[in-house]
Coordinates of C-alpha atoms and ligand atoms in Angstrom, one line a residue:
R1 CA 0.0 0.0 0.0
A2 CA 2.8 2.4 0.9
I3 CA 4.7 1.8 -2.3
R4 CA 2.1 2.8 -4.7
S5 CA 1.2 6.1 -3.0
E6 CA 4.8 6.9 -2.1
T7 CA 5.0 10.2 -4.1
A8 CA 1.5 11.3 -3.3
S9 CA 1.8 10.8 0.4
Y10 CA 5.4 11.9 0.7
Y11 CA 4.8 14.2 3.5
F12 CA 3.0 11.5 5.5
F13 CA 5.8 9.0 5.1
S14 CA 6.7 7.8 8.5
S15 CA 9.7 5.6 9.3
E16 CA 7.2 2.8 10.2
M17 CA 5.6 2.9 6.7
N18 CA 9.1 3.1 5.3
A19 CA 10.0 -0.2 7.0
E20 CA 6.8 -1.8 5.7
A21 CA 7.5 -0.6 2.2
Q22 CA 11.0 -2.1 2.4
V23 CA 9.6 -5.4 3.5
R24 CA 7.2 -5.3 0.6
L25 CA 10.0 -4.5 -1.8
G26 CA 12.0 -7.4 -0.4
I27 CA 9.1 -9.8 -0.8
E28 CA 8.5 -8.5 -4.4
G29 CA 12.0 -9.2 -5.3
D30 CA 12.0 -12.7 -3.8
L31 CA 8.6 -13.4 -5.4
R32 CA 10.0 -12.5 -8.8
R33 CA 12.4 -15.4 -8.4
A34 CA 10.0 -17.8 -6.6
V35 CA 8.4 -19.2 -9.7
E36 CA 11.7 -20.1 -11.4
R37 CA 13.1 -21.5 -8.1
K38 CA 10.0 -23.7 -7.7
E39 CA 9.2 -22.2 -4.3
L40 CA 5.5 -21.9 -5.1
Q41 CA 3.3 -24.9 -4.5
L42 CA -0.4 -25.6 -4.7
Y43 CA -2.2 -27.1 -1.8
Y44 CA -5.8 -28.5 -2.2
Q45 CA -8.7 -28.2 0.2
P46 CA -11.5 -30.7 -0.1
Q47 CA -15.1 -29.6 -0.9
I48 CA -17.8 -31.9 0.4
S49 CA -21.3 -32.7 -0.9
V50 CA -23.5 -31.8 2.0
A51 CA -26.0 -34.5 0.8
T52 CA -23.6 -37.4 0.5
G53 CA -20.5 -36.4 2.4
A54 CA -18.4 -37.3 -0.5
I55 CA -15.5 -35.2 -1.8
I56 CA -16.7 -33.6 -5.0
G57 CA -14.0 -31.0 -5.5
V58 CA -11.0 -29.3 -4.3
E59 CA -9.9 -25.6 -4.2
A60 CA -6.4 -25.0 -5.3
L61 CA -4.6 -22.6 -2.8
L62 CA -1.2 -21.1 -3.4
R63 CA 1.6 -21.7 -0.9
W64 CA 5.0 -20.0 -0.9
L65 CA 7.9 -21.7 0.9
H66 CA 10.3 -18.8 1.3
P67 CA 13.9 -20.1 1.7
E68 CA 14.6 -17.9 4.8
Q69 CA 11.2 -16.8 6.0
G70 CA 9.4 -20.2 5.8
M71 CA 5.7 -20.4 4.7
I72 CA 4.4 -17.0 3.7
S73 CA 0.6 -16.7 3.6
P74 CA -1.2 -15.9 0.3
A75 CA -3.1 -13.2 2.2
R76 CA 0.3 -11.5 2.6
F77 CA 1.9 -12.0 -0.8
I78 CA -1.0 -12.0 -3.2
P79 CA -1.7 -8.2 -2.7
I80 CA 2.0 -7.6 -3.4
A81 CA 1.8 -9.8 -6.5
E82 CA -1.2 -7.9 -7.7
D83 CA 0.3 -4.4 -7.2
S84 CA 3.5 -5.4 -9.0
G85 CA 2.0 -7.3 -11.9
L86 CA 3.7 -10.5 -10.8
I87 CA 0.2 -12.0 -10.3
L88 CA 0.1 -12.6 -14.1
P89 CA 2.9 -15.1 -14.4
I90 CA 2.0 -16.5 -11.0
G91 CA -1.7 -16.9 -11.9
D92 CA -0.8 -18.5 -15.1
W93 CA 1.4 -21.0 -13.3
V94 CA -1.5 -21.7 -10.9
L95 CA -3.9 -22.4 -13.7
S96 CA -1.5 -24.6 -15.5
E97 CA -0.3 -26.5 -12.4
A98 CA -3.9 -27.1 -11.2
L99 CA -5.0 -28.5 -14.6
R100 CA -1.8 -30.7 -14.7
Q101 CA -2.8 -32.1 -11.3
S102 CA -6.3 -32.6 -12.3
R103 CA -5.1 -34.7 -15.3
A104 CA -2.7 -36.6 -13.1
W105 CA -5.6 -37.7 -10.8
Q106 CA -7.6 -38.7 -13.8
D107 CA -4.7 -40.7 -15.2
A108 CA -4.4 -42.5 -11.8
G109 CA -8.0 -43.6 -12.2
L110 CA -9.3 -41.6 -9.2
P111 CA -12.9 -40.4 -8.9
T112 CA -13.5 -37.2 -11.0
I113 CA -13.8 -34.1 -8.9
T114 CA -14.0 -30.4 -9.6
M115 CA -10.8 -28.3 -9.6
A116 CA -11.5 -24.8 -8.3
V117 CA -8.9 -22.1 -9.1
N118 CA -8.8 -18.6 -7.7
I119 CA -8.5 -15.8 -10.3
S120 CA -7.2 -12.4 -9.3
A121 CA -8.7 -9.1 -10.4
V122 CA -5.7 -8.3 -12.6
Q123 CA -5.8 -11.7 -14.2
F124 CA -9.5 -11.5 -14.9
R125 CA -9.1 -8.2 -16.8
Q126 CA -6.0 -9.4 -18.6
E127 CA -6.4 -9.5 -22.4
G128 CA -6.4 -13.1 -23.6
L129 CA -7.5 -14.9 -20.4
V130 CA -10.2 -16.8 -22.3
A131 CA -7.8 -17.9 -25.0
R132 CA -5.3 -19.0 -22.3
V133 CA -7.9 -21.1 -20.4
T134 CA -8.9 -22.7 -23.7
E135 CA -5.3 -23.5 -24.5
L136 CA -4.5 -25.0 -21.0
L137 CA -7.7 -27.1 -21.0
S138 CA -6.7 -28.6 -24.3
A139 CA -3.0 -29.0 -23.4
H140 CA -3.8 -31.0 -20.3
A141 CA -6.9 -32.6 -21.9
V142 CA -9.1 -31.7 -19.0
D143 CA -12.9 -31.8 -19.3
P144 CA -14.0 -28.1 -18.9
T145 CA -17.0 -29.1 -16.8
T146 CA -14.6 -30.2 -14.1
V147 CA -12.9 -26.9 -13.8
E148 CA -14.2 -24.0 -11.8
L149 CA -12.9 -20.4 -11.6
E150 CA -13.5 -18.4 -8.4
L151 CA -13.9 -14.7 -8.8
T152 CA -14.7 -12.3 -6.1
E153 CA -17.8 -10.2 -5.8
S154 CA -15.8 -6.9 -5.7
M155 CA -13.9 -7.7 -8.8
L156 CA -17.1 -8.4 -10.8
M157 CA -18.8 -5.2 -9.5
Q158 CA -15.8 -3.1 -10.6
D159 CA -17.1 -2.9 -14.1
A160 CA -20.2 -5.1 -14.1
R161 CA -20.9 -4.8 -17.9
V162 CA -17.4 -5.8 -18.9
A163 CA -17.6 -8.6 -16.2
I164 CA -20.8 -10.0 -17.7
E165 CA -19.1 -10.3 -21.1
L166 CA -16.0 -12.0 -19.8
L167 CA -18.1 -14.4 -17.6
T168 CA -20.2 -15.2 -20.7
D169 CA -17.1 -16.0 -22.7
L170 CA -15.6 -18.1 -19.9
S171 CA -18.9 -19.9 -19.3
D172 CA -19.2 -20.7 -23.0
L173 CA -16.0 -22.8 -22.6
G174 CA -18.1 -25.1 -20.5
I175 CA -16.3 -24.3 -17.2
Q176 CA -18.0 -23.5 -14.0
L177 CA -17.9 -20.1 -12.3
A178 CA -18.2 -19.2 -8.7
I179 CA -18.5 -15.9 -6.8
D180 CA -16.0 -16.1 -3.9
D181 CA -16.2 -14.3 -0.6
F182 CA -19.9 -13.6 -1.2
G183 CA -21.4 -11.1 1.2
T184 CA -18.2 -9.1 1.8
G185 CA -18.3 -6.9 -1.3
Y186 CA -21.0 -4.6 -2.6
S187 CA -23.1 -6.7 -4.9
S188 CA -25.9 -5.1 -6.7
L189 CA -28.6 -7.7 -6.8
S190 CA -29.7 -6.6 -10.2
Y191 CA -26.3 -7.4 -11.6
L192 CA -26.0 -10.6 -9.6
K193 CA -28.9 -12.1 -11.5
Q194 CA -27.2 -11.1 -14.8
F195 CA -23.9 -12.8 -14.0
P196 CA -23.8 -16.1 -15.8
V197 CA -22.3 -17.9 -12.8
D198 CA -23.0 -21.3 -11.3
K199 CA -22.2 -21.0 -7.6
L200 CA -22.0 -18.6 -4.7
K201 CA -19.4 -19.2 -2.0
V202 CA -20.7 -17.8 1.4
D203 CA -17.8 -16.0 2.9
Q204 CA -16.2 -17.8 5.9
S205 CA -16.7 -14.7 8.1
F206 CA -20.4 -15.5 8.2
V207 CA -19.8 -19.3 8.6
R208 CA -17.1 -19.7 11.2
H209 CA -19.1 -18.4 14.2
L210 CA -22.7 -19.1 13.0
T211 CA -23.4 -21.5 15.9
T212 CA -22.7 -18.7 18.4
D213 CA -23.6 -15.6 16.5
K214 CA -27.3 -15.3 15.6
N215 CA -26.6 -12.6 13.0
D216 CA -24.1 -14.8 11.1
A217 CA -26.6 -17.7 11.2
V218 CA -29.3 -15.4 9.7
I219 CA -26.9 -14.1 7.0
A220 CA -25.7 -17.6 6.1
R221 CA -29.3 -18.8 5.8
A222 CA -30.4 -15.7 3.7
T223 CA -27.4 -16.2 1.4
I224 CA -28.3 -19.9 0.8
N225 CA -31.8 -18.9 0.0
L226 CA -30.8 -16.1 -2.3
G227 CA -28.4 -18.3 -4.2
H228 CA -31.0 -21.0 -4.6
S229 CA -33.6 -18.4 -5.7
L230 CA -31.2 -17.4 -8.4
G231 CA -30.7 -21.0 -9.5
L232 CA -27.2 -21.2 -8.1
E233 CA -25.4 -23.8 -6.0
V234 CA -24.2 -22.6 -2.7
V235 CA -20.9 -23.5 -1.1
A236 CA -20.1 -22.6 2.5
E237 CA -16.4 -22.0 3.4
G238 CA -14.9 -22.0 6.9
V239 CA -16.8 -24.9 8.2
E240 CA -14.9 -25.8 11.4
D241 CA -17.1 -28.1 13.4
V242 CA -20.0 -30.6 13.1
E243 CA -22.6 -28.2 14.6
T244 CA -21.9 -25.7 11.8
F245 CA -22.1 -28.5 9.3
A246 CA -25.5 -29.6 10.7
Y247 CA -26.9 -26.1 10.5
L248 CA -25.8 -25.8 6.9
K249 CA -27.2 -29.1 6.0
A250 CA -30.6 -28.2 7.7
E251 CA -30.6 -25.0 5.6
G252 CA -30.0 -26.9 2.4
C253 CA -26.5 -25.7 1.6
D254 CA -25.0 -27.7 -1.3
V255 CA -21.3 -27.9 -0.7
A256 CA -19.2 -27.4 2.4
Q257 CA -15.5 -26.6 2.8
G258 CA -13.5 -26.0 5.9
Y259 CA -11.0 -27.3 8.6
Y260 CA -13.7 -29.6 9.9
F261 CA -13.2 -31.8 6.8
G262 CA -9.6 -30.9 6.1
K263 CA -7.1 -28.1 5.8
P264 CA -5.5 -27.4 2.4
M265 CA -3.1 -30.3 1.8
P266 CA -0.5 -31.4 -0.6
A267 CA -1.7 -33.3 -3.8
D268 CA -0.6 -36.7 -2.7
Q269 CA -2.8 -36.5 0.4
V270 CA -5.8 -35.6 -1.8
G271 CA -4.9 -38.5 -4.0
A272 CA -4.9 -40.9 -1.0
L273 CA -8.4 -39.6 0.1
L274 CA -9.7 -40.0 -3.4
A275 CA -8.3 -43.5 -3.6
A276 CA -10.1 -44.3 -0.2
Q277 CA -13.3 -42.9 -1.6
R278 CA -13.0 -45.1 -4.7
E279 CA -12.6 -48.1 -2.4
S280 CA -15.5 -47.1 -0.1
A281 CA -17.8 -46.9 -3.2
G282 CA -18.5 -43.2 -2.5
A283 CA -19.1 -43.5 1.2
P284 CA -17.6 -40.5 3.1
V285 CA -13.8 -40.7 4.0
L286 CA -13.7 -37.4 5.9
P287 CA -14.9 -36.6 9.4
V288 CA -18.5 -36.2 8.3
A289 CA -18.7 -40.0 8.3
A290 CA -18.1 -40.3 12.0
H291 CA -20.9 -38.0 12.8
G292 CA -23.4 -39.5 10.4
Ligands
C2E301 P1 -10.1 -17.8 -0.5 O1 -10.1 -18.1 -2.0 O2 -11.4 -17.3 0.1 O3 -9.7 -19.2 0.2 C1 -10.2 -19.7 1.4 C2 -9.2 -19.4 2.5 O4 -9.8 -19.8 3.7 C3 -7.9 -20.2 2.4 O5 -6.9 -19.4 3.0 C4 -8.2 -21.5 3.3 O6 -7.1 -22.1 3.8 C5 -9.0 -20.8 4.4 N1 -9.9 -21.7 5.1 C6 -10.6 -22.7 4.5 N2 -11.4 -23.3 5.5 C7 -11.1 -22.7 6.7 C8 -11.6 -22.9 8.0 O7 -12.4 -23.7 8.3 N3 -11.1 -22.0 8.9 C9 -10.3 -21.0 8.6 N4 -9.9 -20.2 9.6 N5 -9.8 -20.8 7.4 C10 -10.2 -21.6 6.4 P2 -5.5 -19.3 2.3 O8 -5.0 -20.5 1.6 O9 -4.6 -18.7 3.3 O10 -5.8 -18.2 1.1 C11 -6.2 -16.9 1.4 C12 -6.7 -16.2 0.2 O11 -5.6 -16.0 -0.7 C13 -7.7 -16.9 -0.6 O12 -9.0 -16.8 -0.1 C14 -7.6 -16.2 -2.0 O13 -8.2 -15.0 -2.0 C15 -6.1 -16.0 -2.0 N6 -5.4 -17.0 -2.8 C16 -4.9 -18.2 -2.5 N7 -4.4 -18.9 -3.5 C17 -4.6 -18.1 -4.6 C18 -4.3 -18.3 -5.9 O14 -3.8 -19.3 -6.5 N8 -4.6 -17.2 -6.8 C19 -5.2 -16.1 -6.3 N9 -5.5 -15.1 -7.1 N10 -5.5 -15.9 -5.0 C20 -5.2 -16.9 -4.2
MG302 MG1 -11.4 -19.0 -3.2
MG303 MG1 -22.0 -22.1 -17.0
MG304 MG1 -13.3 -17.2 0.0

């Protein structure tokens, strides 16, 4: 934040901001090399069918193992990647790597699941995204219907008319589209119904405490109903315990994702879960089984 507004806010530049700006610059430089040095990795978090308890998808989540600083959270480095434009090569790597992994699970004879990939605002507006997605789907021979792109509400609302065109082009490829972090931006409901998307992801800030916070419970329920009224599937993220899962199930939520079922994990662990699910003939292999 400090870097971009450096000249404009010159007179307000404190030594504390300066230190923060330097840390950002350092991270930016390291990030530039991270892709080549293979320090970036994708972890995958299971998404569960509320009705059956089966794993029906995963969300690919970026991890950066910095050589000196250890694991750096995407919440920390993605904003820096966006400001510096580095998000473009990184986002391209994420898409390609996620599709490569999807193909590898298919080749291993594992159950077919959806691969959800986060797209940044800059990536979404980048010229040629549709062509690139098309190219990667074909390069990895992945069925488009098993791929989902997650876009945030705020990035769609930035220029809703352009967003509708882009979403339409992406949707025409046969892939699924989800609105991420729903409820945290400023959605116009009149635009929402025009967006050709398939899913709403209820933001985890409304899910995590819904068993103790009445307002969150009401918002989660209203969002599920809104999504269904618009013909969309609803995914809840941030499900951390069985009580939350039970509430979402009672409210008719379609898909659940959260620490209760599993944290984001390396690909081989997902592979093992999918193999177990294949052996169990679709019966749940994650905690939901133990609680019925
Ligand atoms: P997101 O897309 O909303 O992803 C969900 C985040 O919630 C992930 O954090 C996940 O680990 C976390 N989460 C899931 N279930 C629970 C739970 O039950 N409890 C709690 N406390 N947290 C849970 P993560 O992996 O740190 O990612 C943070 C954000 O960074 C993502 O939010 C997304 O906006 C961004 N991000 C991550 N990977 C990528 C990527 O490949 N590309 C882009 N553009 N953004 C990414
Ligand atoms: Mg997401
Ligand atoms: Mg569609
Ligand atoms: Mg989210």
